[in-house]
Tab-separated table of C-alpha atoms in Angstrom:
chain	number	residue	atom	x	y	z
P	1022	MET	CA	2.448	24.563	-12.844
P	1023	THR	CA	3.941	21.109	-12.519
P	1024	SER	CA	1.292	19.862	-10.093
P	1025	ARG	CA	-1.462	20.783	-12.522
P	1026	LYS	CA	0.337	18.944	-15.264
P	1027	ALA	CA	0.628	15.874	-13.087
P	1028	GLY	CA	-3.013	16.014	-12.102
P	1029	GLY	CA	-3.967	16.545	-15.725
P	1030	GLY	CA	-1.880	13.494	-16.572
P	1031	LEU	CA	-4.068	11.443	-14.262
P	1032	ARG	CA	-7.231	12.719	-15.927
P	1033	THR	CA	-5.761	12.063	-19.382
P	1034	ALA	CA	-4.734	8.530	-18.469
P	1035	ILE	CA	-8.223	7.728	-17.189
P	1036	ASP	CA	-10.091	9.478	-19.980
P	1037	SER	CA	-8.085	7.632	-22.628
P	1038	HIS	CA	-9.018	4.287	-21.101
P	1039	PRO	CA	-12.434	3.177	-22.398
P	1040	ARG	CA	-13.585	1.267	-19.313
P	1041	LYS	CA	-14.276	3.994	-16.780
P	1042	THR	CA	-14.195	7.628	-15.857
P	1043	LEU	CA	-13.927	8.890	-12.311
P	1044	ARG	CA	-17.037	9.550	-10.338
P	1045	THR	CA	-17.521	10.952	-6.870
P	1046	PRO	CA	-17.613	8.132	-4.294
P	1047	ILE	CA	-21.139	7.478	-3.050
P	1048	SER	CA	-21.976	5.541	0.084
P	1049	ARG	CA	-24.077	2.468	-0.677
P	1050	LYS	CA	-27.009	1.695	1.589
P	1051	PHE	CA	-27.907	-1.886	2.354
P	1052	GLY	CA	-31.250	-3.149	3.565
P	1053	PRO	CA	-31.745	-4.525	7.057
P	1054	ALA	CA	-30.700	-8.009	5.973
P	1055	ILE	CA	-26.942	-8.034	5.319
P	1056	SER	CA	-25.409	-11.174	3.853
P	1057	LYS	CA	-22.761	-13.069	5.780
P	1058	VAL	CA	-19.811	-10.909	6.761
P	1059	LYS	CA	-16.557	-12.041	5.179
P	1060	CYS	CA	-13.093	-11.474	6.569
P	1061	VAL	CA	-10.049	-10.490	4.498
P	1062	ASN	CA	-6.446	-9.495	4.994
P	1063	LEU	CA	-4.884	-6.555	3.196
P	1064	ALA	CA	-1.421	-6.253	1.655
P	1065	LEU	CA	-0.563	-2.621	0.898
P	1066	GLN	CA	2.267	-1.591	-1.404
P	1067	GLY	CA	4.188	1.648	-1.078
P	1068	GLY	CA	4.335	4.335	-3.753
P	1069	SER	CA	4.725	7.734	-2.040
P	1070	ALA	CA	1.946	10.118	-3.174
P	1071	HIS	CA	0.431	7.327	-5.263
P	1072	GLY	CA	-0.575	5.834	-1.909
P	1073	ALA	CA	-3.628	8.092	-2.148
P	1074	PHE	CA	-4.996	5.354	-4.417
P	1075	THR	CA	-4.745	3.013	-1.426
P	1076	TRP	CA	-6.582	5.597	0.673
P	1077	GLY	CA	-9.510	5.263	-1.716
P	1078	VAL	CA	-9.399	1.474	-1.506
P	1079	LEU	CA	-9.449	1.533	2.289
P	1080	ASP	CA	-12.189	4.151	2.368
P	1081	ARG	CA	-14.493	1.966	0.264
P	1082	LEU	CA	-13.724	-1.174	2.268
P	1083	LEU	CA	-14.509	0.680	5.484
P	1084	GLU	CA	-17.903	1.607	4.035
P	1085	GLU	CA	-18.669	-2.042	3.229
P	1086	PRO	CA	-20.532	-3.751	6.138
P	1087	ARG	CA	-20.139	-7.191	4.540
P	1088	ILE	CA	-16.330	-7.085	4.712
P	1089	GLU	CA	-14.165	-7.041	7.820
P	1090	VAL	CA	-10.376	-6.682	7.855
P	1091	GLU	CA	-8.464	-9.070	10.100
P	1092	GLY	CA	-4.889	-8.000	9.380
P	1093	ILE	CA	-2.850	-5.585	7.283
P	1094	SER	CA	0.714	-6.050	6.046
P	1095	ALA	CA	2.140	-2.865	4.610
P	1096	THR	CA	5.240	-1.014	3.521
P	1097	SER	CA	6.315	2.629	3.138
P	1098	ASP	CA	3.316	4.933	2.572
P	1099	GLY	CA	1.240	1.749	2.693
P	1100	ALA	CA	2.485	1.383	6.272
P	1101	MET	CA	1.328	4.912	7.026
P	1102	ASN	CA	-2.095	4.154	5.580
P	1103	ALA	CA	-2.210	0.965	7.641
P	1104	ALA	CA	-1.164	2.606	10.916
P	1105	VAL	CA	-3.639	5.458	10.420
P	1106	MET	CA	-6.446	3.008	9.650
P	1107	ALA	CA	-5.576	0.828	12.663
P	1108	HIS	CA	-5.571	3.898	14.912
P	1109	GLY	CA	-8.914	5.096	13.577
P	1110	LEU	CA	-10.563	1.685	13.924
P	1111	THR	CA	-9.228	1.278	17.450
P	1112	VAL	CA	-10.374	4.642	18.790
P	1113	GLY	CA	-13.455	5.291	16.642
P	1114	GLY	CA	-14.552	2.281	14.624
P	1115	ARG	CA	-15.077	2.404	10.872
P	1116	MET	CA	-16.061	6.053	10.753
P	1117	GLY	CA	-13.098	6.917	12.944
P	1118	ALA	CA	-10.802	5.122	10.497
P	1119	ARG	CA	-12.246	6.966	7.503
P	1120	GLU	CA	-11.869	10.301	9.284
P	1121	ALA	CA	-8.293	9.475	10.338
P	1122	LEU	CA	-7.307	8.614	6.763
P	1123	GLU	CA	-8.805	11.848	5.494
P	1124	GLU	CA	-6.992	13.792	8.197
P	1125	PHE	CA	-3.695	12.150	7.280
P	1126	TRP	CA	-3.947	12.845	3.542
P	1127	ASP	CA	-5.186	16.360	4.182
P	1128	GLY	CA	-2.025	16.799	6.213
P	1129	VAL	CA	0.058	15.487	3.328
P	1130	ALA	CA	-1.461	18.112	1.037
P	1131	ARG	CA	-0.904	20.901	3.571
P	1132	ALA	CA	2.539	20.029	4.883
P	1133	THR	CA	4.480	18.748	1.892
P	1134	ALA	CA	6.884	21.127	0.187
P	1135	PRO	CA	6.138	22.341	-3.367
P	1136	LEU	CA	6.738	19.695	-6.021
P	1137	GLY	CA	9.555	21.672	-7.639
P	1138	ALA	CA	11.472	21.861	-4.357
P	1139	LEU	CA	11.056	18.136	-3.779
P	1140	GLN	CA	12.267	17.329	-7.284
P	1141	LEU	CA	15.317	19.549	-6.761
P	1142	PHE	CA	16.034	17.860	-3.436
P	1143	GLU	CA	15.769	14.447	-5.094
P	1144	ILE	CA	18.273	15.455	-7.780
P	1145	VAL	CA	20.745	16.858	-5.245
P	1146	SER	CA	20.381	13.684	-3.127
P	1147	ARG	CA	22.022	11.710	-5.923
P	1148	PHE	CA	25.274	13.516	-5.151
P	1149	LEU	CA	24.969	14.258	-1.435
P	1150	SER	CA	23.708	11.860	1.232
P	1151	PRO	CA	20.917	12.772	3.670
P	1152	TYR	CA	23.590	12.888	6.375
P	1153	GLU	CA	25.166	15.793	4.473
P	1154	LEU	CA	21.962	17.458	3.266
P	1155	ASN	CA	20.013	17.015	6.495
P	1156	PRO	CA	22.488	16.774	9.391
P	1157	PHE	CA	19.792	17.453	11.998
P	1158	ASN	CA	17.747	14.524	10.641
P	1159	TYR	CA	14.495	16.418	10.199
P	1160	ASN	CA	11.785	14.129	8.819
P	1161	PRO	CA	8.529	15.863	7.810
P	1162	LEU	CA	6.724	12.519	7.803
P	1163	ARG	CA	6.916	12.374	11.596
P	1164	GLU	CA	4.556	15.333	11.918
P	1165	LEU	CA	1.985	13.659	9.671
P	1166	ILE	CA	1.559	10.674	11.981
P	1167	GLN	CA	1.852	12.408	15.344
P	1168	PHE	CA	-1.909	12.101	15.944
P	1169	ILE	CA	-1.669	8.277	15.952
P	1170	ASP	CA	-1.989	6.812	19.456
P	1171	PHE	CA	0.726	4.164	19.165
P	1172	GLU	CA	0.484	3.322	22.865
P	1173	ARG	CA	-3.192	2.474	22.379
P	1174	LEU	CA	-2.320	0.266	19.383
P	1175	ARG	CA	0.301	-1.606	21.398
P	1176	GLN	CA	-2.218	-2.217	24.160
P	1177	GLY	CA	-4.849	-3.608	21.824
P	1178	SER	CA	-5.254	-2.741	18.159
P	1179	ALA	CA	-8.602	-3.379	16.458
P	1180	ILE	CA	-6.743	-5.207	13.658
P	1181	LYS	CA	-3.503	-7.125	13.344
P	1182	LEU	CA	-0.804	-4.846	11.974
P	1183	PHE	CA	2.435	-5.842	10.231
P	1184	VAL	CA	4.835	-3.126	9.070
P	1185	SER	CA	7.977	-4.067	7.136
P	1186	ALA	CA	11.379	-2.378	7.122
P	1187	THR	CA	14.794	-3.387	5.758
P	1188	ASN	CA	17.717	-3.857	8.158
P	1189	VAL	CA	20.514	-1.727	6.691
P	1190	CYS	CA	23.376	-3.904	7.955
P	1191	THR	CA	21.965	-7.420	7.503
P	1192	GLY	CA	19.741	-6.793	4.480
P	1193	LYS	CA	17.010	-8.824	6.167
P	1194	ILE	CA	13.371	-7.893	6.484
P	1195	LYS	CA	12.070	-6.793	9.864
P	1196	VAL	CA	8.339	-7.015	10.504
P	1197	PHE	CA	7.006	-4.839	13.308
P	1198	THR	CA	3.611	-5.863	14.678
P	1199	ASP	CA	0.927	-3.911	16.496
P	1200	LYS	CA	2.443	-5.258	19.720
P	1201	ASP	CA	5.626	-3.232	19.199
P	1202	ILE	CA	4.521	-0.557	16.742
P	1203	SER	CA	5.776	3.018	17.151
P	1204	ALA	CA	6.231	6.141	15.086
P	1205	ASP	CA	9.826	5.090	14.437
P	1206	CYS	CA	8.667	1.732	13.053
P	1207	VAL	CA	6.391	3.445	10.539
P	1208	LEU	CA	9.086	5.974	9.614
P	1209	ALA	CA	11.586	3.147	9.165
P	1210	SER	CA	9.231	1.416	6.756
P	1211	ALA	CA	9.029	4.632	4.688
P	1212	CYS	CA	12.716	5.594	4.930
P	1213	LEU	CA	14.013	6.091	1.392
P	1214	PRO	CA	17.812	5.943	1.844
P	1215	PHE	CA	18.588	8.785	-0.556
P	1216	LEU	CA	16.151	11.156	1.151
P	1217	TYR	CA	16.260	10.285	4.863
P	1218	GLN	CA	18.796	9.078	7.393
P	1219	ALA	CA	18.317	5.463	8.458
P	1220	VAL	CA	15.918	5.093	11.381
P	1221	GLU	CA	17.445	3.565	14.510
P	1222	ILE	CA	15.306	1.196	16.573
P	1223	ASP	CA	16.808	-0.786	19.471
P	1224	GLY	CA	20.322	-0.274	18.149
P	1225	GLU	CA	19.517	-1.423	14.590
P	1226	HIS	CA	19.181	0.813	11.544
P	1227	TYR	CA	16.430	0.502	8.982
P	1228	TRP	CA	15.529	1.675	5.482
P	1229	ASP	CA	12.366	1.422	3.424
P	1230	GLY	CA	10.702	-1.976	3.685
P	1231	GLY	CA	10.007	-2.065	-0.049
P	1232	TYR	CA	13.429	-3.541	-0.749
P	1233	MET	CA	12.608	-6.783	1.060
P	1234	GLY	CA	8.810	-6.848	1.330
P	1235	ASN	CA	6.463	-4.696	-0.720
P	1236	PRO	CA	4.351	-5.873	0.936
P	1237	ALA	CA	5.278	-9.002	2.900
P	1238	LEU	CA	2.610	-11.705	2.647
P	1239	PHE	CA	3.993	-14.272	5.071
P	1240	PRO	CA	2.812	-12.480	8.254
P	1241	LEU	CA	-0.752	-12.656	6.953
P	1242	ILE	CA	-0.402	-16.320	6.015
P	1243	TYR	CA	1.082	-17.421	9.329
P	1244	SER	CA	-0.571	-15.048	11.799
P	1245	CYS	CA	-4.130	-14.572	10.490
P	1246	GLN	CA	-7.075	-16.953	10.240
P	1247	SER	CA	-8.550	-15.606	7.007
P	1248	ARG	CA	-7.304	-17.246	3.824
P	1249	ASP	CA	-8.178	-14.235	1.654
P	1250	ILE	CA	-5.464	-11.671	0.899
P	1251	LEU	CA	-6.359	-8.554	-1.057
P	1252	ILE	CA	-3.237	-6.972	-2.566
P	1253	VAL	CA	-3.462	-3.262	-3.304
P	1254	HIS	CA	-1.053	-2.608	-6.174
P	1255	VAL	CA	0.445	0.843	-6.577
P	1256	ASN	CA	3.545	-0.072	-8.603
P	1257	PRO	CA	2.786	-1.446	-12.099
P	1258	LEU	CA	4.052	-4.988	-12.620
P	1259	GLU	CA	4.455	-4.569	-16.359
P	1260	ARG	CA	5.098	-1.788	-18.868
P	1261	PRO	CA	4.521	-2.254	-22.606
P	1262	ASP	CA	7.341	0.041	-23.721
P	1263	LYS	CA	11.064	0.123	-23.079
P	1264	PRO	CA	12.144	3.077	-20.915
P	1265	THR	CA	14.696	5.282	-22.657
P	1266	SER	CA	15.086	8.514	-20.681
P	1267	ALA	CA	17.110	8.640	-17.481
P	1268	SER	CA	14.025	9.290	-15.348
P	1269	GLU	CA	12.049	6.514	-17.051
P	1270	ILE	CA	14.893	4.041	-16.530
P	1271	MET	CA	15.268	4.978	-12.862
P	1272	ASN	CA	11.527	4.722	-12.322
P	1273	ARG	CA	11.358	1.278	-13.934
P	1274	VAL	CA	14.347	0.041	-11.924
P	1275	ASN	CA	12.564	1.125	-8.751
P	1276	GLU	CA	9.325	-0.570	-9.845
P	1277	ILE	CA	11.096	-3.843	-10.587
P	1278	SER	CA	13.077	-3.693	-7.340
P	1279	PHE	CA	10.031	-2.903	-5.232
P	1280	ASN	CA	7.943	-5.631	-6.876
P	1281	SER	CA	10.606	-8.353	-6.713
P	1282	SER	CA	9.934	-9.540	-3.158
P	1283	LEU	CA	6.206	-9.814	-3.859
P	1284	MET	CA	6.909	-11.818	-7.014
P	1285	ARG	CA	9.052	-14.255	-5.010
P	1286	GLU	CA	6.376	-14.746	-2.372
P	1287	MET	CA	3.718	-15.278	-5.017
P	1288	ARG	CA	5.833	-18.044	-6.565
P	1289	ALA	CA	5.891	-19.752	-3.166
P	1290	VAL	CA	2.111	-19.331	-2.818
P	1291	ALA	CA	1.574	-20.805	-6.279
P	1292	PHE	CA	3.878	-23.734	-5.481
P	1293	VAL	CA	2.102	-24.607	-2.224
P	1294	THR	CA	-1.308	-24.176	-3.868
P	1295	LYS	CA	-0.375	-26.630	-6.613
P	1296	LEU	CA	0.876	-29.174	-4.083
P	1297	ILE	CA	-2.444	-28.954	-2.232
P	1298	ASP	CA	-4.526	-29.150	-5.415
P	1299	ASP	CA	-2.503	-32.131	-6.657
P	1300	GLY	CA	-3.016	-33.953	-3.384
P	1301	LYS	CA	0.692	-33.949	-2.558
P	1302	LEU	CA	0.202	-31.801	0.530
P	1303	ARG	CA	-2.633	-32.307	2.976
P	1304	ARG	CA	-4.835	-29.283	3.578
P	1305	GLU	CA	-4.577	-29.633	7.342
P	1306	ASN	CA	-0.797	-29.231	7.023
P	1307	ALA	CA	-0.847	-26.053	4.929
P	1308	LYS	CA	-3.118	-23.085	4.307
P	1309	ARG	CA	-4.509	-22.716	0.799
P	1310	VAL	CA	-4.262	-18.952	0.365
P	1311	LEU	CA	-6.758	-17.088	-1.813
P	1312	ILE	CA	-5.317	-14.082	-3.638
P	1313	HIS	CA	-7.200	-11.019	-4.850
P	1314	SER	CA	-6.056	-7.702	-6.256
P	1315	VAL	CA	-7.178	-4.102	-6.677
P	1316	CYS	CA	-5.104	-2.031	-9.060
P	1317	ALA	CA	-5.155	0.576	-11.810
P	1318	ASP	CA	-1.978	-0.306	-13.686
P	1319	GLU	CA	-3.164	1.196	-16.961
P	1320	VAL	CA	-3.531	4.540	-15.165
P	1321	MET	CA	-0.393	4.321	-13.008
P	1322	ARG	CA	1.708	3.526	-16.081
P	1323	GLY	CA	0.615	6.857	-17.525
P	1324	LEU	CA	1.881	8.848	-14.544
P	1325	GLY	CA	5.442	10.109	-14.550
P	1326	ALA	CA	7.861	9.224	-11.768
P	1327	SER	CA	7.738	12.812	-10.510
P	1328	THR	CA	4.055	12.434	-9.611
P	1329	LYS	CA	5.080	10.198	-6.709
P	1330	LEU	CA	6.184	13.467	-5.092
P	1331	ASN	CA	3.066	15.390	-6.109
P	1332	ALA	CA	1.039	16.286	-3.027
P	1333	ASP	CA	-1.356	18.615	-4.820
P	1334	ARG	CA	-4.721	18.225	-3.125
P	1335	GLY	CA	-6.624	17.770	-6.373
P	1336	PHE	CA	-4.195	15.100	-7.570
P	1337	LEU	CA	-4.462	13.161	-4.318
P	1338	GLN	CA	-8.262	13.369	-4.383
P	1339	ARG	CA	-8.379	12.023	-7.938
P	1340	LEU	CA	-6.201	9.078	-6.953
P	1341	ARG	CA	-8.406	8.484	-3.923
P	1342	SER	CA	-11.510	8.481	-6.138
P	1343	LEU	CA	-9.826	6.057	-8.527
P	1344	GLY	CA	-9.018	3.673	-5.669
P	1345	TRP	CA	-12.586	3.919	-4.347
P	1346	GLU	CA	-14.028	3.171	-7.776
P	1347	ARG	CA	-11.763	0.216	-8.492
P	1348	THR	CA	-12.621	-1.278	-5.118
P	1349	GLN	CA	-16.328	-0.881	-5.854
P	1350	GLU	CA	-15.806	-2.760	-9.115
P	1351	TRP	CA	-13.944	-5.500	-7.272
P	1352	ILE	CA	-16.681	-5.867	-4.652
P	1353	ASP	CA	-19.378	-5.996	-7.330
P	1354	CYS	CA	-17.535	-8.689	-9.266
P	1355	HIS	CA	-15.889	-10.771	-6.587
P	1356	PHE	CA	-17.562	-10.494	-3.181
P	1357	ASP	CA	-19.159	-13.917	-3.599
P	1358	ASP	CA	-15.728	-15.410	-4.379
P	1359	LEU	CA	-14.284	-14.481	-0.998
P	1360	GLY	CA	-13.567	-17.586	1.023
P	1361	SER	CA	-13.862	-19.914	-1.963
P	1362	ARG	CA	-11.385	-19.033	-4.699
P	1363	SER	CA	-8.671	-16.636	-5.854
P	1364	THR	CA	-9.883	-13.949	-8.232
P	1365	ILE	CA	-6.615	-13.403	-10.081
P	1366	ASP	CA	-4.613	-15.875	-12.137
P	1367	ILE	CA	-1.403	-16.124	-10.076
P	1368	GLN	CA	0.394	-17.982	-12.848
P	1369	ALA	CA	-0.418	-15.353	-15.467
P	1370	VAL	CA	0.130	-12.273	-13.326
P	1371	TYR	CA	3.150	-13.121	-11.181
P	1372	LEU	CA	5.037	-16.070	-12.664
């Protein structure tokens, strides 16, 4: 079956990489004396089913008592992860957030149509619009987030929430905050224009936020106190080989398009950082942002584009375990760097 092949592809990609193999996530226990708690902001990319990797990242962070999340900026399935996490934290603390994320992804595995049907629908959507294919505007994603108490989030979310969507008519980014968040806002952020009808909010129509902010960093810079931003990468920035098949070319075009806004923002961050470091801009007049990253590009590059539609439970769990493991590695290596320095070379990675 196709889903088994996709899942096997994930195992093959990991097994062929000499650094790590997957292990079952294990909760770490800390002694009574916990070091100073550090606060970070999260920037979550979108990548459809590959967002299960982000689930693993969030799950590990929620287990970590030394790290608190101040704000999350997210797009597409990253926005769904963010809204689910915000809901869980608000109504049930860290454990509530972990349980809410598990409930959401369990729903993805149960509710999503078979991979073959989704692939067929994607092919047909290249010739017929969602207004022709789905005139009644049914969106299965709505059912997956119906347990989120958006009214509670609007009244007082446990974390600052920023969800990006693209205005269809103006082409501008729209950032919805926890103060005005709704199911429609999250669905707008995840609205792929070839699969779903544009989502209307207050008379404006929106598509997937990945076109203009995947994810947007500026809300975290301007609206949060913490200087640390942890970017969770789902879309590979680079590929060593030239794509030649139609599906490979389309996949790479989407990766480049959905990474472009982040690349632009990182250039601005690097520019401001250099001005501060060179003494040309006073620190009290600008925030020196510290950038961190959790990713598994060498694994994601080995997954075909079709696996973004693969909701096989085993596949999602393996991605979740991969995200958990990579976050554990990041904590082990870089916890002490939080608040003091960036842990990725912005110039080398983004410029």
